[in-house]
């Protein structure tokens, strides 16, 4: 009799454990309630909408990221949020050729990567023996992620399995931005007031620019990005402008000037260009995003100081997808905001 009782108890306990496991792995744990969002567009009606707010992202789950089943079960058992950590200070942002998301979180000194198809979120605070100290900018090509770490003074490359490829400080003082072009890696150096160009193995090729305020000169360049047709965008922060160069570093045009009005900058940060040739620039002092054409004419400003949808608190980075989605790191609101460009001209 005792033996039969134990067997039945074991079967019941096993069934209960299996049910709990399946429940945890199926993702049946209630998701965090999302705050209701009213439709938000720019410019405001009755003008035709050109940009719409899509969503805010505070943690990987908001993007639909899913951890493996056993990891989700472990979270369910322990209450841990490992692998779904909230963003602390999202800073640098980029999209690869498949629009997978690359991100740096300087509050956690972490580099993150989100693969859209598999919904896999990866996060590194170190690669090999190298621990990130201030990862401020990120870019990706193929399976390799490139990071500018301003505290280490290095350009760091590693693959999506976490294998370190190289880490170089050759010719770098304080790297602050990185962009991938066909010709190589373009690194903005805020301390040396120039761009340093590397090949994809980390060998330094040449430098572009010098300190000054003329065309092709820089005064604390902080961000760089690649345009859709091989342009190099450089945020020339203390000259209060964004410069557009060709891939050889030849000056093409400058956007913005110092001031506190529309079309002007006080603390310019990230810049990006969409496939229509519009240039988007972040200003951290004004807590806004401004959109220009390449003649330098302001097309649309959006945003204000605050924590609601479409408001910012010291925004920093920007990236634009092939589908015209606009990703902005809203650093001190601990989130990424996603917008959508609705127009075609």
CSV table of C-alpha atoms in Angstrom, one decimal:
chain,number,residue,atom,x,y,z
A,1,UNK,CA,0.0,0.0,0.0
A,2,UNK,CA,2.7,2.6,0.8
A,3,UNK,CA,4.5,1.7,-2.4
A,4,UNK,CA,1.3,2.3,-4.5
A,5,UNK,CA,0.7,5.6,-2.7
A,6,UNK,CA,4.2,6.8,-3.5
A,7,UNK,CA,3.9,5.9,-7.2
A,8,UNK,CA,0.7,7.8,-7.5
A,9,UNK,CA,2.1,10.8,-5.7
A,10,UNK,CA,5.1,10.7,-8.0
A,11,UNK,CA,2.9,10.7,-11.0
A,12,UNK,CA,0.8,13.6,-9.7
A,13,UNK,CA,3.9,15.6,-8.8
A,14,UNK,CA,5.5,14.9,-12.2
A,15,UNK,CA,2.3,16.0,-14.0
A,16,UNK,CA,2.2,19.2,-12.0
A,17,UNK,CA,5.9,19.9,-12.7
A,18,UNK,CA,5.4,19.2,-16.4
A,19,UNK,CA,2.4,21.6,-16.5
A,20,UNK,CA,4.4,24.3,-14.8
A,21,UNK,CA,7.3,23.8,-17.2
A,22,UNK,CA,5.1,23.9,-20.2
A,23,UNK,CA,3.3,27.0,-18.9
A,24,UNK,CA,6.5,28.8,-18.3
A,25,UNK,CA,8.1,27.9,-21.6
A,26,UNK,CA,5.0,28.8,-23.6
A,27,UNK,CA,5.3,32.4,-22.4
A,28,UNK,CA,2.0,32.3,-20.5
A,29,UNK,CA,3.3,34.6,-17.8
A,30,UNK,CA,1.3,37.8,-18.1
A,31,UNK,CA,3.2,40.5,-20.0
A,32,UNK,CA,3.8,43.9,-18.5
A,33,UNK,CA,0.7,46.0,-19.2
A,34,UNK,CA,1.4,48.5,-22.0
A,35,UNK,CA,0.4,52.1,-21.4
A,36,UNK,CA,-2.4,53.1,-23.8
A,37,UNK,CA,-1.0,55.2,-26.6
A,38,UNK,CA,-3.1,57.8,-28.4
A,39,UNK,CA,-2.4,58.3,-32.1
A,40,UNK,CA,0.5,60.8,-32.3
A,41,UNK,CA,1.7,62.3,-35.6
A,42,UNK,CA,3.7,65.2,-36.9
A,43,UNK,CA,2.8,67.8,-38.0
A,44,UNK,CA,-0.4,68.0,-36.0
A,45,UNK,CA,-3.7,67.9,-37.9
A,46,UNK,CA,-5.1,69.4,-40.1
A,47,UNK,CA,-1.7,69.2,-41.9
A,48,UNK,CA,-1.0,65.9,-43.6
A,49,UNK,CA,0.8,63.5,-41.2
A,50,UNK,CA,4.5,62.9,-42.2
A,51,UNK,CA,5.8,61.1,-39.1
A,52,UNK,CA,3.9,58.8,-36.7
A,53,UNK,CA,4.8,57.5,-33.2
A,54,UNK,CA,5.0,53.7,-33.2
A,55,UNK,CA,6.1,52.5,-29.8
A,56,UNK,CA,8.6,52.8,-26.9
A,57,UNK,CA,11.0,50.0,-26.0
A,58,UNK,CA,12.1,49.7,-22.4
A,59,UNK,CA,13.4,46.1,-22.5
A,60,UNK,CA,13.9,43.3,-25.0
A,61,UNK,CA,10.4,41.9,-24.5
A,62,UNK,CA,8.9,45.1,-25.9
A,63,UNK,CA,10.4,44.2,-29.3
A,64,UNK,CA,9.1,40.6,-29.1
A,65,UNK,CA,12.4,39.1,-28.0
A,66,UNK,CA,12.0,35.5,-26.7
A,67,UNK,CA,14.5,33.6,-24.7
A,68,UNK,CA,14.9,29.8,-25.0
A,69,UNK,CA,12.3,27.8,-23.1
A,70,UNK,CA,14.5,26.7,-20.2
A,71,UNK,CA,15.7,30.3,-19.7
A,72,UNK,CA,12.0,31.4,-19.5
A,73,UNK,CA,11.3,28.6,-17.1
A,74,UNK,CA,14.3,29.7,-14.9
A,75,UNK,CA,12.9,33.2,-14.9
A,76,UNK,CA,9.5,31.9,-13.9
A,77,UNK,CA,11.0,29.9,-11.0
A,78,UNK,CA,13.4,32.6,-9.7
A,79,UNK,CA,11.7,35.8,-10.7
A,80,UNK,CA,14.9,36.8,-12.5
A,81,UNK,CA,14.8,39.1,-15.5
A,82,UNK,CA,18.2,37.9,-16.9
A,83,UNK,CA,18.1,38.3,-20.6
A,84,UNK,CA,15.2,40.8,-20.4
A,85,UNK,CA,17.0,43.5,-18.4
A,86,UNK,CA,15.5,47.0,-18.6
A,87,UNK,CA,17.5,49.5,-20.6
A,88,UNK,CA,19.5,51.9,-18.3
A,89,UNK,CA,21.0,54.5,-20.6
A,90,UNK,CA,20.6,53.5,-24.2
A,91,UNK,CA,23.1,55.5,-26.2
A,92,UNK,CA,24.5,54.3,-29.6
A,93,UNK,CA,22.2,52.7,-32.1
A,94,UNK,CA,22.5,51.2,-35.6
A,95,UNK,CA,20.7,48.8,-37.9
A,96,UNK,CA,22.6,46.3,-40.1
A,97,UNK,CA,21.9,45.3,-43.7
A,98,UNK,CA,18.9,43.2,-42.5
A,99,UNK,CA,17.6,45.9,-40.2
A,100,UNK,CA,18.6,43.9,-37.1
A,101,UNK,CA,19.1,46.2,-34.2
A,102,UNK,CA,22.5,47.0,-32.6
A,103,UNK,CA,22.6,49.1,-29.3
A,104,UNK,CA,24.9,50.3,-26.7
A,105,UNK,CA,23.8,50.9,-23.1
A,106,UNK,CA,26.3,53.1,-21.3
A,107,UNK,CA,24.4,52.7,-18.0
A,108,UNK,CA,25.3,49.0,-18.0
A,109,UNK,CA,28.4,49.3,-20.2
A,110,UNK,CA,26.7,46.7,-22.4
A,111,UNK,CA,26.4,46.0,-26.2
A,112,UNK,CA,23.2,44.5,-27.4
A,113,UNK,CA,22.0,42.9,-30.6
A,114,UNK,CA,18.4,41.9,-31.6
A,115,UNK,CA,17.9,39.6,-34.6
A,116,UNK,CA,14.4,40.2,-36.0
A,117,UNK,CA,13.8,36.8,-37.7
A,118,UNK,CA,14.7,34.6,-34.7
A,119,UNK,CA,13.7,37.2,-32.1
A,120,UNK,CA,16.9,36.6,-30.3
A,121,UNK,CA,18.4,39.2,-28.0
A,122,UNK,CA,22.1,39.0,-27.1
A,123,UNK,CA,23.9,41.1,-24.6
A,124,UNK,CA,27.6,41.5,-23.8
A,125,UNK,CA,29.4,43.4,-21.1
A,126,UNK,CA,32.7,41.9,-22.2
A,127,UNK,CA,34.2,39.9,-25.1
A,128,UNK,CA,37.0,37.6,-24.3
A,129,UNK,CA,39.0,39.2,-21.5
A,130,UNK,CA,38.1,42.7,-22.7
A,131,UNK,CA,35.4,44.4,-20.6
A,132,UNK,CA,33.5,47.4,-22.1
A,133,UNK,CA,34.1,50.7,-20.2
A,134,UNK,CA,32.1,53.2,-22.1
A,135,UNK,CA,30.7,51.8,-25.3
A,136,UNK,CA,29.2,54.9,-27.0
A,137,UNK,CA,28.7,53.9,-30.6
A,138,UNK,CA,28.0,50.7,-32.6
A,139,UNK,CA,27.8,49.5,-36.2
A,140,UNK,CA,27.5,46.0,-37.8
A,141,UNK,CA,28.4,44.4,-41.1
A,142,UNK,CA,27.8,40.7,-41.7
A,143,UNK,CA,28.4,38.8,-38.5
A,144,UNK,CA,30.8,41.4,-37.0
A,145,UNK,CA,29.8,44.1,-34.6
A,146,UNK,CA,32.0,47.2,-34.3
A,147,UNK,CA,32.1,49.3,-31.1
A,148,UNK,CA,33.7,52.6,-30.3
A,149,UNK,CA,34.6,52.6,-26.6
A,150,UNK,CA,35.5,56.2,-25.5
A,151,UNK,CA,36.9,55.3,-22.1
A,152,UNK,CA,39.2,52.5,-23.5
A,153,UNK,CA,40.1,54.7,-26.5
A,154,UNK,CA,39.6,51.7,-28.8
A,155,UNK,CA,37.7,50.4,-31.8
A,156,UNK,CA,36.5,46.9,-30.9
A,157,UNK,CA,35.3,44.2,-33.3
A,158,UNK,CA,33.6,40.9,-32.3
A,159,UNK,CA,31.2,38.5,-33.9
A,160,UNK,CA,27.7,37.5,-32.9
A,161,UNK,CA,29.0,34.5,-31.0
A,162,UNK,CA,31.0,36.8,-28.7
A,163,UNK,CA,34.4,36.0,-30.3
A,164,UNK,CA,36.8,39.0,-30.2
A,165,UNK,CA,38.2,39.8,-33.6
A,166,UNK,CA,40.3,42.8,-32.8
A,167,UNK,CA,40.7,45.8,-30.5
A,168,UNK,CA,42.8,48.7,-31.7
A,169,UNK,CA,43.7,52.2,-30.4
A,170,UNK,CA,45.9,52.9,-33.4
A,171,UNK,CA,45.6,56.7,-34.1
A,172,UNK,CA,42.7,57.1,-31.7
A,173,UNK,CA,42.3,59.5,-28.8
A,174,UNK,CA,38.6,59.4,-27.8
A,175,UNK,CA,36.6,57.5,-30.4
A,176,UNK,CA,32.9,58.6,-30.2
A,177,UNK,CA,31.3,57.3,-33.4
A,178,UNK,CA,31.6,54.5,-35.9
A,179,UNK,CA,30.1,53.8,-39.3
A,180,UNK,CA,30.5,51.0,-41.8
A,181,UNK,CA,30.9,51.9,-45.5
A,182,UNK,CA,32.1,49.8,-48.4
A,183,UNK,CA,35.5,51.4,-48.1
A,184,UNK,CA,36.0,50.6,-44.4
A,185,UNK,CA,35.2,51.7,-40.9
A,186,UNK,CA,34.9,55.4,-40.3
A,187,UNK,CA,35.5,56.4,-36.6
A,188,UNK,CA,34.8,59.9,-35.3
A,189,UNK,CA,37.5,61.0,-32.8
A,190,UNK,CA,36.3,63.8,-30.6
A,191,UNK,CA,39.7,64.3,-29.0
A,192,UNK,CA,41.7,64.5,-32.2
A,193,UNK,CA,39.0,66.4,-34.2
A,194,UNK,CA,39.0,64.0,-37.2
A,195,UNK,CA,37.8,60.8,-38.8
A,196,UNK,CA,40.1,57.8,-38.7
A,197,UNK,CA,39.4,55.2,-41.4
A,198,UNK,CA,40.2,51.5,-40.8
A,199,UNK,CA,40.0,48.4,-42.9
A,200,UNK,CA,37.8,45.5,-41.7
A,201,UNK,CA,40.8,43.9,-40.0
A,202,UNK,CA,41.5,46.9,-37.8
A,203,UNK,CA,44.4,48.4,-39.8
A,204,UNK,CA,44.4,52.2,-39.9
A,205,UNK,CA,44.2,53.5,-43.5
A,206,UNK,CA,44.0,57.3,-43.3
A,207,UNK,CA,42.6,60.3,-41.5
A,208,UNK,CA,40.1,62.8,-42.7
A,209,UNK,CA,39.9,66.4,-41.5
A,210,UNK,CA,41.5,68.5,-38.8
A,211,UNK,CA,40.4,71.0,-36.1
A,212,UNK,CA,38.7,74.1,-37.5
A,213,UNK,CA,35.4,75.5,-38.6
A,214,UNK,CA,35.8,75.4,-42.3
A,215,UNK,CA,34.3,72.8,-44.7
A,216,UNK,CA,35.6,69.4,-43.9
A,217,UNK,CA,37.1,70.6,-40.6
A,218,UNK,CA,35.8,69.5,-37.2
A,219,UNK,CA,35.5,70.7,-33.6
A,220,UNK,CA,34.8,67.8,-31.4
A,221,UNK,CA,33.0,65.4,-33.9
A,222,UNK,CA,30.9,63.0,-31.8
A,223,UNK,CA,28.7,60.9,-34.1
A,224,UNK,CA,29.1,59.4,-37.6
A,225,UNK,CA,26.8,57.4,-39.8
A,226,UNK,CA,26.6,56.1,-43.4
A,227,UNK,CA,24.0,57.5,-45.8
A,228,UNK,CA,22.1,55.3,-48.3
A,229,UNK,CA,24.3,56.2,-51.2
A,230,UNK,CA,27.7,56.1,-49.5
A,231,UNK,CA,27.6,59.5,-47.8
A,232,UNK,CA,29.4,60.0,-44.5
A,233,UNK,CA,27.5,62.0,-41.9
A,234,UNK,CA,29.4,63.6,-39.2
A,235,UNK,CA,28.0,65.5,-36.2
A,236,UNK,CA,30.4,68.4,-35.8
A,237,UNK,CA,29.2,69.2,-32.3
A,238,UNK,CA,31.0,72.4,-31.2
A,239,UNK,CA,30.6,73.8,-34.7
A,240,UNK,CA,26.8,73.1,-34.2
A,241,UNK,CA,26.3,71.4,-37.5
A,242,UNK,CA,26.1,68.1,-39.4
A,243,UNK,CA,28.6,67.8,-42.2
A,244,UNK,CA,27.9,65.4,-45.2
A,245,UNK,CA,31.0,64.1,-46.9
A,246,UNK,CA,31.5,61.6,-49.8
A,247,UNK,CA,33.2,58.3,-49.1
A,248,UNK,CA,36.6,59.8,-49.8
A,249,UNK,CA,36.1,62.4,-47.2
A,250,UNK,CA,35.3,65.3,-49.6
A,251,UNK,CA,33.0,67.9,-48.2
A,252,UNK,CA,29.5,68.0,-49.8
A,253,UNK,CA,27.2,70.1,-47.6
A,254,UNK,CA,26.6,71.3,-44.0
A,255,UNK,CA,23.3,71.3,-42.2
A,256,UNK,CA,22.4,73.6,-39.2
A,257,UNK,CA,24.1,76.4,-37.3
A,258,UNK,CA,24.3,77.5,-33.7
A,259,UNK,CA,21.1,79.0,-32.2
A,260,UNK,CA,17.9,78.2,-30.3
A,261,UNK,CA,15.4,78.4,-33.1
A,262,UNK,CA,14.0,75.9,-35.6
A,263,UNK,CA,16.7,74.5,-37.9
A,264,UNK,CA,19.4,75.5,-35.4
A,265,UNK,CA,21.5,73.4,-32.9
A,266,UNK,CA,22.7,73.8,-29.4
A,267,UNK,CA,23.9,70.3,-28.6
A,268,UNK,CA,23.7,68.2,-31.8
A,269,UNK,CA,24.0,64.4,-31.4
A,270,UNK,CA,23.1,61.6,-33.7
A,271,UNK,CA,22.4,62.0,-37.4
A,272,UNK,CA,21.0,59.7,-40.1
A,273,UNK,CA,19.6,59.8,-43.6
A,274,UNK,CA,16.6,58.0,-45.1
A,275,UNK,CA,16.4,56.6,-48.6
A,276,UNK,CA,14.7,59.8,-49.8
A,277,UNK,CA,17.7,61.9,-49.0
A,278,UNK,CA,16.3,63.6,-45.9
A,279,UNK,CA,18.7,64.2,-43.0
A,280,UNK,CA,17.5,63.6,-39.5
A,281,UNK,CA,19.4,65.2,-36.6
A,282,UNK,CA,19.0,64.9,-32.8
A,283,UNK,CA,19.6,67.9,-30.5
A,284,UNK,CA,20.0,66.9,-26.8
A,285,UNK,CA,19.6,70.5,-25.5
A,286,UNK,CA,16.3,71.0,-27.3
A,287,UNK,CA,15.2,67.4,-26.7
A,288,UNK,CA,14.0,67.2,-30.3
A,289,UNK,CA,14.5,65.6,-33.7
A,290,UNK,CA,14.8,67.9,-36.8
A,291,UNK,CA,14.4,66.7,-40.4
A,292,UNK,CA,16.1,68.6,-43.2
A,293,UNK,CA,16.5,68.4,-46.9
A,294,UNK,CA,20.1,68.5,-48.3
A,295,UNK,CA,19.7,72.1,-49.2
A,296,UNK,CA,19.7,72.7,-45.4
A,297,UNK,CA,16.0,73.6,-45.3
A,298,UNK,CA,14.1,72.5,-42.2
A,299,UNK,CA,11.2,70.2,-43.2
A,300,UNK,CA,9.9,69.2,-39.8
A,301,UNK,CA,10.8,69.4,-36.1
A,302,UNK,CA,9.3,67.0,-33.6
A,303,UNK,CA,9.6,66.3,-29.9
A,304,UNK,CA,9.9,68.3,-26.7
A,305,UNK,CA,11.3,67.8,-23.2
A,306,UNK,CA,9.4,65.2,-21.2
A,307,UNK,CA,8.7,61.5,-20.7
A,308,UNK,CA,5.5,61.0,-22.7
A,309,UNK,CA,5.4,59.4,-26.2
A,310,UNK,CA,7.2,61.7,-28.6
A,311,UNK,CA,9.0,63.6,-25.8
A,312,UNK,CA,12.7,63.2,-25.0
A,313,UNK,CA,15.2,63.6,-22.2
A,314,UNK,CA,18.7,63.9,-23.6
A,315,UNK,CA,18.2,61.8,-26.7
A,316,UNK,CA,21.4,60.7,-28.4
A,317,UNK,CA,21.4,58.2,-31.2
A,318,UNK,CA,19.3,57.6,-34.3
A,319,UNK,CA,19.0,54.9,-37.0
A,320,UNK,CA,16.6,54.5,-39.9
A,321,UNK,CA,15.4,51.2,-41.4
A,322,UNK,CA,14.8,50.4,-45.1
A,323,UNK,CA,11.1,50.5,-44.2
A,324,UNK,CA,11.4,54.1,-43.0
A,325,UNK,CA,11.2,53.3,-39.3
A,326,UNK,CA,13.1,55.8,-37.1
A,327,UNK,CA,14.8,54.5,-33.9
A,328,UNK,CA,15.9,57.1,-31.3
A,329,UNK,CA,17.7,56.4,-28.1
A,330,UNK,CA,16.0,58.4,-25.5
A,331,UNK,CA,18.8,58.0,-23.0
A,332,UNK,CA,17.5,59.5,-19.7
A,333,UNK,CA,14.0,58.2,-20.3
A,334,UNK,CA,15.7,54.7,-20.4
A,335,UNK,CA,14.1,53.7,-23.7
A,336,UNK,CA,14.2,53.6,-27.4
A,337,UNK,CA,11.4,55.4,-29.2
A,338,UNK,CA,10.3,54.2,-32.6
A,339,UNK,CA,8.6,56.4,-35.2
A,340,UNK,CA,7.5,55.9,-38.8
A,341,UNK,CA,8.1,58.2,-41.8
A,342,UNK,CA,4.8,58.2,-43.7
A,343,UNK,CA,5.7,60.4,-46.7
A,344,UNK,CA,7.6,59.7,-49.8
A,345,UNK,CA,9.0,63.1,-50.7
